[in-house]
mmCIF file with all atom_site columns, C-alpha atoms in Angstrom:
data_model
loop_
_atom_site.group_PDB
_atom_site.id
_atom_site.type_symbol
_atom_site.label_atom_id
_atom_site.label_alt_id
_atom_site.label_comp_id
_atom_site.label_asym_id
_atom_site.label_entity_id
_atom_site.label_seq_id
_atom_site.pdbx_PDB_ins_code
_atom_site.Cartn_x
_atom_site.Cartn_y
_atom_site.Cartn_z
_atom_site.occupancy
_atom_site.B_iso_or_equiv
_atom_site.pdbx_formal_charge
_atom_site.auth_seq_id
_atom_site.auth_comp_id
_atom_site.auth_asym_id
_atom_site.auth_atom_id
_atom_site.pdbx_PDB_model_num
ATOM 1   C CA . PRO A 1 1   ? 19.980  14.575  -21.520 1.00 96.00 ? 268 PRO A CA 1
ATOM 2   C CA . VAL A 1 2   ? 20.542  13.321  -17.997 1.00 97.00 ? 269 VAL A CA 1
ATOM 3   C CA . LEU A 1 3   ? 17.433  12.029  -16.176 1.00 98.00 ? 270 LEU A CA 1
ATOM 4   C CA . LYS A 1 4   ? 17.149  11.287  -12.431 1.00 98.00 ? 271 LYS A CA 1
ATOM 5   C CA . VAL A 1 5   ? 14.263  10.191  -10.208 1.00 98.00 ? 272 VAL A CA 1
ATOM 6   C CA . VAL A 1 6   ? 14.267  10.548  -6.437  1.00 97.00 ? 273 VAL A CA 1
ATOM 7   C CA . TYR A 1 7   ? 11.419  9.606   -4.060  1.00 97.00 ? 274 TYR A CA 1
ATOM 8   C CA . ASP A 1 8   ? 10.653  11.446  -0.815  1.00 95.00 ? 275 ASP A CA 1
ATOM 9   C CA . ASN A 1 9   ? 9.375   8.300   0.952   1.00 88.00 ? 276 ASN A CA 1
ATOM 10  C CA . GLU A 1 10  ? 11.826  5.381   0.706   1.00 88.00 ? 277 GLU A CA 1
ATOM 11  C CA . SER A 1 11  ? 10.786  3.548   3.806   1.00 88.00 ? 278 SER A CA 1
ATOM 12  C CA . PRO A 1 12  ? 8.088   0.921   3.186   1.00 90.00 ? 279 PRO A CA 1
ATOM 13  C CA . SER A 1 13  ? 6.516   -0.974  6.048   1.00 84.00 ? 280 SER A CA 1
ATOM 14  C CA . GLU A 1 14  ? 7.739   -4.467  7.060   1.00 76.00 ? 281 GLU A CA 1
ATOM 15  C CA . GLY A 1 15  ? 5.310   -5.879  4.428   1.00 76.00 ? 282 GLY A CA 1
ATOM 16  C CA . GLY A 1 16  ? 6.750   -3.745  1.686   1.00 83.00 ? 283 GLY A CA 1
ATOM 17  C CA . LEU A 1 17  ? 3.809   -1.313  1.464   1.00 92.00 ? 284 LEU A CA 1
ATOM 18  C CA . TYR A 1 18  ? 3.935   2.410   1.914   1.00 95.00 ? 285 TYR A CA 1
ATOM 19  C CA . ASP A 1 19  ? 1.561   3.789   4.536   1.00 93.00 ? 286 ASP A CA 1
ATOM 20  C CA . ARG A 1 20  ? 1.605   7.349   3.311   1.00 93.00 ? 287 ARG A CA 1
ATOM 21  C CA . SER A 1 21  ? 1.770   9.095   -0.065  1.00 95.00 ? 288 SER A CA 1
ATOM 22  C CA . ARG A 1 22  ? 4.999   9.221   -2.132  1.00 96.00 ? 289 ARG A CA 1
ATOM 23  C CA . THR A 1 23  ? 6.371   11.903  -4.348  1.00 97.00 ? 290 THR A CA 1
ATOM 24  C CA . ALA A 1 24  ? 8.730   11.141  -7.218  1.00 98.00 ? 291 ALA A CA 1
ATOM 25  C CA . THR A 1 25  ? 10.872  14.161  -8.150  1.00 98.00 ? 292 THR A CA 1
ATOM 26  C CA . VAL A 1 26  ? 11.974  13.850  -11.823 1.00 98.00 ? 293 VAL A CA 1
ATOM 27  C CA . THR A 1 27  ? 14.983  15.991  -12.778 1.00 98.00 ? 294 THR A CA 1
ATOM 28  C CA . ILE A 1 28  ? 16.207  16.391  -16.368 1.00 98.00 ? 295 ILE A CA 1
ATOM 29  C CA . GLN A 1 29  ? 19.465  18.191  -17.189 1.00 97.00 ? 296 GLN A CA 1
ATOM 30  C CA . GLU A 1 30  ? 19.118  19.493  -20.699 1.00 96.00 ? 297 GLU A CA 1
ATOM 31  C CA . ARG A 1 31  ? 19.728  22.629  -22.678 1.00 92.00 ? 298 ARG A CA 1
ATOM 32  C CA . ASN A 1 32  ? 16.923  22.074  -25.275 1.00 90.00 ? 299 ASN A CA 1
ATOM 33  C CA . PHE A 1 33  ? 13.969  21.042  -23.108 1.00 94.00 ? 300 PHE A CA 1
ATOM 34  C CA . ASP A 1 34  ? 10.296  20.793  -24.033 1.00 95.00 ? 301 ASP A CA 1
ATOM 35  C CA . PRO A 1 35  ? 8.009   19.302  -21.344 1.00 96.00 ? 302 PRO A CA 1
ATOM 36  C CA . LEU A 1 36  ? 5.895   17.767  -24.133 1.00 96.00 ? 303 LEU A CA 1
ATOM 37  C CA . ASP A 1 37  ? 8.810   15.435  -24.898 1.00 97.00 ? 304 ASP A CA 1
ATOM 38  C CA . VAL A 1 38  ? 8.720   13.785  -21.520 1.00 98.00 ? 305 VAL A CA 1
ATOM 39  C CA . GLU A 1 39  ? 6.966   10.431  -21.523 1.00 98.00 ? 306 GLU A CA 1
ATOM 40  C CA . PHE A 1 40  ? 5.661   9.239   -18.191 1.00 98.00 ? 307 PHE A CA 1
ATOM 41  C CA . LEU A 1 41  ? 4.931   5.533   -18.126 1.00 97.00 ? 308 LEU A CA 1
ATOM 42  C CA . ILE A 1 42  ? 2.523   5.029   -15.172 1.00 97.00 ? 309 ILE A CA 1
ATOM 43  C CA . THR A 1 43  ? 0.012   2.324   -14.358 1.00 96.00 ? 310 THR A CA 1
ATOM 44  C CA . SER A 1 44  ? -2.392  1.928   -11.474 1.00 95.00 ? 311 SER A CA 1
ATOM 45  C CA . ALA A 1 45  ? -4.232  -1.307  -10.690 1.00 90.00 ? 312 ALA A CA 1
ATOM 46  C CA . GLU A 1 46  ? -7.048  0.560   -8.926  1.00 85.00 ? 313 GLU A CA 1
ATOM 47  C CA . GLY A 1 47  ? -7.461  3.282   -11.572 1.00 81.00 ? 314 GLY A CA 1
ATOM 48  C CA . GLY A 1 48  ? -6.398  6.362   -9.497  1.00 87.00 ? 315 GLY A CA 1
ATOM 49  C CA . MET A 1 49  ? -3.530  8.176   -11.186 1.00 94.00 ? 316 MET A CA 1
ATOM 50  C CA . PRO A 1 50  ? -0.885  10.377  -9.581  1.00 97.00 ? 317 PRO A CA 1
ATOM 51  C CA . GLN A 1 51  ? -0.822  14.111  -9.940  1.00 97.00 ? 318 GLN A CA 1
ATOM 52  C CA . ILE A 1 52  ? 1.936   15.303  -12.338 1.00 97.00 ? 319 ILE A CA 1
ATOM 53  C CA . GLY A 1 53  ? 3.049   18.810  -11.317 1.00 97.00 ? 320 GLY A CA 1
ATOM 54  C CA . GLU A 1 54  ? 4.330   21.667  -13.444 1.00 97.00 ? 321 GLU A CA 1
ATOM 55  C CA . TRP A 1 55  ? 7.905   21.756  -14.621 1.00 98.00 ? 322 TRP A CA 1
ATOM 56  C CA . GLU A 1 56  ? 10.262  24.280  -13.013 1.00 97.00 ? 323 GLU A CA 1
ATOM 57  C CA . SER A 1 57  ? 13.526  25.228  -14.623 1.00 97.00 ? 324 SER A CA 1
ATOM 58  C CA . THR A 1 58  ? 16.789  26.609  -13.185 1.00 97.00 ? 325 THR A CA 1
ATOM 59  C CA . GLY A 1 59  ? 20.312  27.240  -14.492 1.00 96.00 ? 326 GLY A CA 1
ATOM 60  C CA . GLU A 1 60  ? 21.587  28.054  -17.993 1.00 94.00 ? 327 GLU A CA 1
ATOM 61  C CA . GLY A 1 61  ? 23.071  26.268  -21.018 1.00 91.00 ? 328 GLY A CA 1
ATOM 62  C CA . ASP A 1 62  ? 24.200  22.680  -20.345 1.00 90.00 ? 329 ASP A CA 1
ATOM 63  C CA . ALA A 1 63  ? 23.673  23.320  -16.640 1.00 94.00 ? 330 ALA A CA 1
ATOM 64  C CA . ARG A 1 64  ? 19.960  23.895  -17.124 1.00 96.00 ? 331 ARG A CA 1
ATOM 65  C CA . PHE A 1 65  ? 17.826  21.642  -14.877 1.00 98.00 ? 332 PHE A CA 1
ATOM 66  C CA . HIS A 1 66  ? 14.102  20.983  -15.243 1.00 98.00 ? 333 HIS A CA 1
ATOM 67  C CA . GLU A 1 67  ? 12.177  19.509  -12.286 1.00 98.00 ? 334 GLU A CA 1
ATOM 68  C CA . CYS A 1 68  ? 8.704   18.014  -11.880 1.00 98.00 ? 335 CYS A CA 1
ATOM 69  C CA . ARG A 1 69  ? 6.983   16.327  -8.948  1.00 98.00 ? 336 ARG A CA 1
ATOM 70  C CA . VAL A 1 70  ? 4.710   13.334  -9.317  1.00 98.00 ? 337 VAL A CA 1
ATOM 71  C CA . LEU A 1 71  ? 2.485   12.819  -6.294  1.00 98.00 ? 338 LEU A CA 1
ATOM 72  C CA . PHE A 1 72  ? 1.101   9.348   -5.630  1.00 97.00 ? 339 PHE A CA 1
ATOM 73  C CA . ALA A 1 73  ? -1.526  10.273  -3.066  1.00 95.00 ? 340 ALA A CA 1
ATOM 74  C CA . GLU A 1 74  ? -4.143  7.533   -3.335  1.00 94.00 ? 341 GLU A CA 1
ATOM 75  C CA . ASP A 1 75  ? -4.084  3.948   -2.211  1.00 94.00 ? 342 ASP A CA 1
ATOM 76  C CA . GLY A 1 76  ? -3.153  1.662   -5.027  1.00 94.00 ? 343 GLY A CA 1
ATOM 77  C CA . GLU A 1 77  ? -0.613  -0.603  -6.807  1.00 95.00 ? 344 GLU A CA 1
ATOM 78  C CA . TYR A 1 78  ? 1.574   1.528   -9.122  1.00 96.00 ? 345 TYR A CA 1
ATOM 79  C CA . THR A 1 79  ? 4.296   1.157   -11.631 1.00 96.00 ? 346 THR A CA 1
ATOM 80  C CA . PHE A 1 80  ? 6.336   4.143   -12.623 1.00 98.00 ? 347 PHE A CA 1
ATOM 81  C CA . SER A 1 81  ? 8.957   4.984   -15.254 1.00 98.00 ? 348 SER A CA 1
ATOM 82  C CA . VAL A 1 82  ? 9.858   7.995   -17.408 1.00 98.00 ? 349 VAL A CA 1
ATOM 83  C CA . SER A 1 83  ? 11.832  8.809   -20.557 1.00 98.00 ? 350 SER A CA 1
ATOM 84  C CA . PHE A 1 84  ? 12.721  11.934  -22.434 1.00 98.00 ? 351 PHE A CA 1
ATOM 85  C CA . THR A 1 85  ? 13.837  12.841  -25.955 1.00 96.00 ? 352 THR A CA 1
ATOM 86  C CA . ASP A 1 86  ? 15.405  16.240  -26.524 1.00 94.00 ? 353 ASP A CA 1
ATOM 87  C CA . LEU A 1 87  ? 14.825  18.405  -29.556 1.00 90.00 ? 354 LEU A CA 1
ATOM 88  C CA . ALA A 1 88  ? 17.848  16.924  -31.317 1.00 91.00 ? 355 ALA A CA 1
ATOM 89  C CA . GLY A 1 89  ? 16.476  13.372  -30.966 1.00 94.00 ? 356 GLY A CA 1
ATOM 90  C CA . ASN A 1 90  ? 18.764  12.310  -28.077 1.00 94.00 ? 357 ASN A CA 1
ATOM 91  C CA . ARG A 1 91  ? 16.796  9.944   -25.828 1.00 96.00 ? 358 ARG A CA 1
ATOM 92  C CA . THR A 1 92  ? 17.297  9.075   -22.148 1.00 97.00 ? 359 THR A CA 1
ATOM 93  C CA . GLU A 1 93  ? 15.406  6.692   -19.988 1.00 97.00 ? 360 GLU A CA 1
ATOM 94  C CA . TYR A 1 94  ? 15.029  6.205   -16.265 1.00 97.00 ? 361 TYR A CA 1
ATOM 95  C CA . GLY A 1 95  ? 16.206  2.656   -16.965 1.00 94.00 ? 362 GLY A CA 1
ATOM 96  C CA . LYS A 1 96  ? 13.831  0.740   -14.697 1.00 96.00 ? 363 LYS A CA 1
ATOM 97  C CA . THR A 1 97  ? 10.242  0.458   -13.735 1.00 97.00 ? 364 THR A CA 1
ATOM 98  C CA . ASP A 1 98  ? 9.450   1.066   -10.080 1.00 96.00 ? 365 ASP A CA 1
ATOM 99  C CA . ALA A 1 99  ? 6.559   -1.016  -8.648  1.00 95.00 ? 366 ALA A CA 1
ATOM 100 C CA . PHE A 1 100 ? 5.049   -0.130  -5.262  1.00 95.00 ? 367 PHE A CA 1
ATOM 101 C CA . VAL A 1 101 ? 1.880   -0.106  -3.222  1.00 95.00 ? 368 VAL A CA 1
ATOM 102 C CA . ILE A 1 102 ? 0.425   2.627   -1.212  1.00 95.00 ? 369 ILE A CA 1
ATOM 103 C CA . ASP A 1 103 ? -1.968  1.596   1.567   1.00 94.00 ? 370 ASP A CA 1
ATOM 104 C CA . GLN A 1 104 ? -3.054  4.450   3.864   1.00 94.00 ? 371 GLN A CA 1
ATOM 105 C CA . THR A 1 105 ? -6.351  2.865   4.870   1.00 94.00 ? 372 THR A CA 1
ATOM 106 C CA . PRO A 1 106 ? -6.302  1.201   8.326   1.00 95.00 ? 373 PRO A CA 1
ATOM 107 C CA . PRO A 1 107 ? -7.953  -2.270  8.531   1.00 95.00 ? 374 PRO A CA 1
ATOM 108 C CA . VAL A 1 108 ? -11.330 -2.643  10.112  1.00 97.00 ? 375 VAL A CA 1
ATOM 109 C CA . LEU A 1 109 ? -11.562 -5.526  12.623  1.00 96.00 ? 376 LEU A CA 1
ATOM 110 C CA . SER A 1 110 ? -14.694 -6.967  14.181  1.00 94.00 ? 377 SER A CA 1
ATOM 111 C CA . VAL A 1 111 ? -15.491 -10.119 16.127  1.00 93.00 ? 378 VAL A CA 1
ATOM 112 C CA . ASN A 1 112 ? -18.979 -11.578 16.320  1.00 91.00 ? 379 ASN A CA 1
ATOM 113 C CA . TYR A 1 113 ? -20.260 -14.769 17.838  1.00 89.00 ? 380 TYR A CA 1
ATOM 114 C CA . GLU A 1 114 ? -22.310 -17.198 15.762  1.00 84.00 ? 381 GLU A CA 1
ATOM 115 C CA . ASP A 1 115 ? -24.767 -17.930 18.553  1.00 72.00 ? 382 ASP A CA 1
ATOM 116 C CA . GLY A 1 116 ? -25.745 -14.233 18.665  1.00 64.00 ? 383 GLY A CA 1
ATOM 117 C CA . THR A 1 117 ? -25.671 -14.042 22.446  1.00 65.00 ? 384 THR A CA 1
ATOM 118 C CA . ASP A 1 118 ? -24.412 -11.034 24.301  1.00 64.00 ? 385 ASP A CA 1
ATOM 119 C CA . SER A 1 119 ? -20.614 -11.260 24.549  1.00 62.00 ? 386 SER A CA 1
ATOM 120 C CA . GLY A 1 120 ? -20.704 -9.383  27.905  1.00 70.00 ? 387 GLY A CA 1
ATOM 121 C CA . ARG A 1 121 ? -21.881 -12.519 29.675  1.00 74.00 ? 388 ARG A CA 1
ATOM 122 C CA . LEU A 1 122 ? -19.288 -14.692 31.487  1.00 80.00 ? 389 LEU A CA 1
ATOM 123 C CA . TYR A 1 123 ? -20.817 -18.204 31.381  1.00 84.00 ? 390 TYR A CA 1
ATOM 124 C CA . TYR A 1 124 ? -22.364 -20.146 28.468  1.00 85.00 ? 391 TYR A CA 1
ATOM 125 C CA . GLY A 1 125 ? -24.073 -23.503 28.470  1.00 83.00 ? 392 GLY A CA 1
ATOM 126 C CA . GLN A 1 126 ? -23.043 -24.378 24.921  1.00 85.00 ? 393 GLN A CA 1
ATOM 127 C CA . SER A 1 127 ? -20.022 -24.061 22.661  1.00 87.00 ? 394 SER A CA 1
ATOM 128 C CA . ARG A 1 128 ? -19.380 -20.685 21.037  1.00 90.00 ? 395 ARG A CA 1
ATOM 129 C CA . THR A 1 129 ? -17.752 -19.762 17.767  1.00 92.00 ? 396 THR A CA 1
ATOM 130 C CA . ALA A 1 130 ? -16.075 -16.383 17.425  1.00 93.00 ? 397 ALA A CA 1
ATOM 131 C CA . VAL A 1 131 ? -15.977 -15.108 13.857  1.00 95.00 ? 398 VAL A CA 1
ATOM 132 C CA . ILE A 1 132 ? -13.157 -12.679 13.109  1.00 96.00 ? 399 ILE A CA 1
ATOM 133 C CA . ASP A 1 133 ? -13.807 -10.326 10.170  1.00 96.00 ? 400 ASP A CA 1
ATOM 134 C CA . LEU A 1 134 ? -10.911 -8.186  8.937   1.00 97.00 ? 401 LEU A CA 1
ATOM 135 C CA . GLN A 1 135 ? -11.610 -5.738  6.194   1.00 97.00 ? 402 GLN A CA 1
ATOM 136 C CA . GLU A 1 136 ? -8.314  -5.068  4.397   1.00 95.00 ? 403 GLU A CA 1
ATOM 137 C CA . HIS A 1 137 ? -7.421  -4.802  0.737   1.00 93.00 ? 404 HIS A CA 1
ATOM 138 C CA . TYR A 1 138 ? -3.722  -5.787  1.105   1.00 91.00 ? 405 TYR A CA 1
ATOM 139 C CA . PHE A 1 139 ? -4.316  -8.738  3.446   1.00 93.00 ? 406 PHE A CA 1
ATOM 140 C CA . ASP A 1 140 ? -1.397  -10.884 4.606   1.00 90.00 ? 407 ASP A CA 1
ATOM 141 C CA . PRO A 1 141 ? -2.365  -13.612 7.085   1.00 91.00 ? 408 PRO A CA 1
ATOM 142 C CA . SER A 1 142 ? 1.238   -13.901 8.420   1.00 89.00 ? 409 SER A CA 1
ATOM 143 C CA . ARG A 1 143 ? 0.771   -10.427 9.929   1.00 88.00 ? 410 ARG A CA 1
ATOM 144 C CA . ILE A 1 144 ? -2.279  -11.389 11.967  1.00 91.00 ? 411 ILE A CA 1
ATOM 145 C CA . GLN A 1 145 ? -1.867  -12.204 15.666  1.00 92.00 ? 412 GLN A CA 1
ATOM 146 C CA . VAL A 1 146 ? -4.694  -13.937 17.487  1.00 93.00 ? 413 VAL A CA 1
ATOM 147 C CA . ALA A 1 147 ? -4.139  -14.796 21.138  1.00 94.00 ? 414 ALA A CA 1
ATOM 148 C CA . VAL A 1 148 ? -6.317  -17.520 22.601  1.00 94.00 ? 415 VAL A CA 1
ATOM 149 C CA . GLU A 1 149 ? -5.666  -18.930 26.090  1.00 93.00 ? 416 GLU A CA 1
ATOM 150 C CA . ALA A 1 150 ? -7.565  -21.608 28.037  1.00 93.00 ? 417 ALA A CA 1
ATOM 151 C CA . SER A 1 151 ? -7.672  -22.559 31.700  1.00 91.00 ? 418 SER A CA 1
ATOM 152 C CA . LYS A 1 152 ? -5.227  -25.186 32.934  1.00 89.00 ? 419 LYS A CA 1
ATOM 153 C CA . GLY A 1 153 ? -5.821  -28.632 31.446  1.00 89.00 ? 420 GLY A CA 1
ATOM 154 C CA . VAL A 1 154 ? -8.078  -27.349 28.664  1.00 91.00 ? 421 VAL A CA 1
ATOM 155 C CA . PRO A 1 155 ? -6.575  -27.199 25.174  1.00 91.00 ? 422 PRO A CA 1
ATOM 156 C CA . ALA A 1 156 ? -6.675  -23.717 23.663  1.00 93.00 ? 423 ALA A CA 1
ATOM 157 C CA . PRO A 1 157 ? -8.599  -23.672 20.347  1.00 94.00 ? 424 PRO A CA 1
ATOM 158 C CA . SER A 1 158 ? -6.795  -22.604 17.215  1.00 93.00 ? 425 SER A CA 1
ATOM 159 C CA . VAL A 1 159 ? -7.840  -20.141 14.563  1.00 94.00 ? 426 VAL A CA 1
ATOM 160 C CA . SER A 1 160 ? -9.320  -21.641 11.393  1.00 94.00 ? 427 SER A CA 1
ATOM 161 C CA . GLY A 1 161 ? -7.875  -20.874 8.043   1.00 93.00 ? 428 GLY A CA 1
ATOM 162 C CA . TRP A 1 162 ? -8.822  -17.524 6.510   1.00 96.00 ? 429 TRP A CA 1
ATOM 163 C CA . SER A 1 163 ? -11.461 -17.215 3.821   1.00 96.00 ? 430 SER A CA 1
ATOM 164 C CA . ARG A 1 164 ? -11.840 -14.259 1.528   1.00 96.00 ? 431 ARG A CA 1
ATOM 165 C CA . ASN A 1 165 ? -14.876 -12.417 0.139   1.00 97.00 ? 432 ASN A CA 1
ATOM 166 C CA . GLY A 1 166 ? -13.626 -9.322  -1.579  1.00 95.00 ? 433 GLY A CA 1
ATOM 167 C CA . ASP A 1 167 ? -11.706 -7.267  0.973   1.00 96.00 ? 434 ASP A CA 1
ATOM 168 C CA . HIS A 1 168 ? -13.271 -9.159  3.890   1.00 97.00 ? 435 HIS A CA 1
ATOM 169 C CA . HIS A 1 169 ? -11.202 -11.909 5.387   1.00 97.00 ? 436 HIS A CA 1
ATOM 170 C CA . ARG A 1 170 ? -12.792 -14.253 7.916   1.00 97.00 ? 437 ARG A CA 1
ATOM 171 C CA . ALA A 1 171 ? -11.541 -16.848 10.357  1.00 97.00 ? 438 ALA A CA 1
ATOM 172 C CA . SER A 1 172 ? -13.204 -18.496 13.350  1.00 96.00 ? 439 SER A CA 1
ATOM 173 C CA . VAL A 1 173 ? -12.303 -19.800 16.776  1.00 95.00 ? 440 VAL A CA 1
ATOM 174 C CA . VAL A 1 174 ? -14.510 -22.526 18.259  1.00 94.00 ? 441 VAL A CA 1
ATOM 175 C CA . PHE A 1 175 ? -14.690 -22.651 22.039  1.00 92.00 ? 442 PHE A CA 1
ATOM 176 C CA . ALA A 1 176 ? -16.099 -26.176 22.465  1.00 90.00 ? 443 ALA A CA 1
ATOM 177 C CA . SER A 1 177 ? -14.660 -27.586 25.754  1.00 91.00 ? 444 SER A CA 1
ATOM 178 C CA . ASP A 1 178 ? -15.619 -26.639 29.253  1.00 91.00 ? 445 ASP A CA 1
ATOM 179 C CA . GLY A 1 179 ? -13.191 -24.117 30.556  1.00 91.00 ? 446 GLY A CA 1
ATOM 180 C CA . ALA A 1 180 ? -12.297 -20.503 30.935  1.00 91.00 ? 447 ALA A CA 1
ATOM 181 C CA . TYR A 1 181 ? -10.925 -18.683 27.934  1.00 92.00 ? 448 TYR A CA 1
ATOM 182 C CA . SER A 1 182 ? -9.338  -15.441 27.064  1.00 91.00 ? 449 SER A CA 1
ATOM 183 C CA . PHE A 1 183 ? -9.447  -14.252 23.410  1.00 90.00 ? 450 PHE A CA 1
#
């Protein structure tokens, strides 16, 4: 048998994740085909498994092709491989295990101030701490851009390191010196 796998979505984001579903099309060229002899080797770290479609066959004899689509529609970390053994005991394997992540959920960003005062005001008589909360399962701090500027002569505060609590990632910016800031 001859086995081939082709994905419809081969363009991951800059971070290597896929921001939409993927479909793997499995094609097996074989005269003596039984779909029960196809072994899918699929794992999912989050528990959601892909949808394995029905087999469709075309052609005749040694030019008989059998095709199945495997839809990875849910967010998750997946591994995928497949093998097949024909009725005569001849085995073929995909030959590798594909590992990929699907992340279709946009991050949720919020900024709150520790002093609890209304952020619509312009002047404050004390320092303020902005707490950035980013809810994202596949968090990568190198992809976060925080712009802080201060008036001339005032050092712009930096962003603290990120802490994690589940899918919530927090950092803070302390505005301690007198000055005008943009954030």
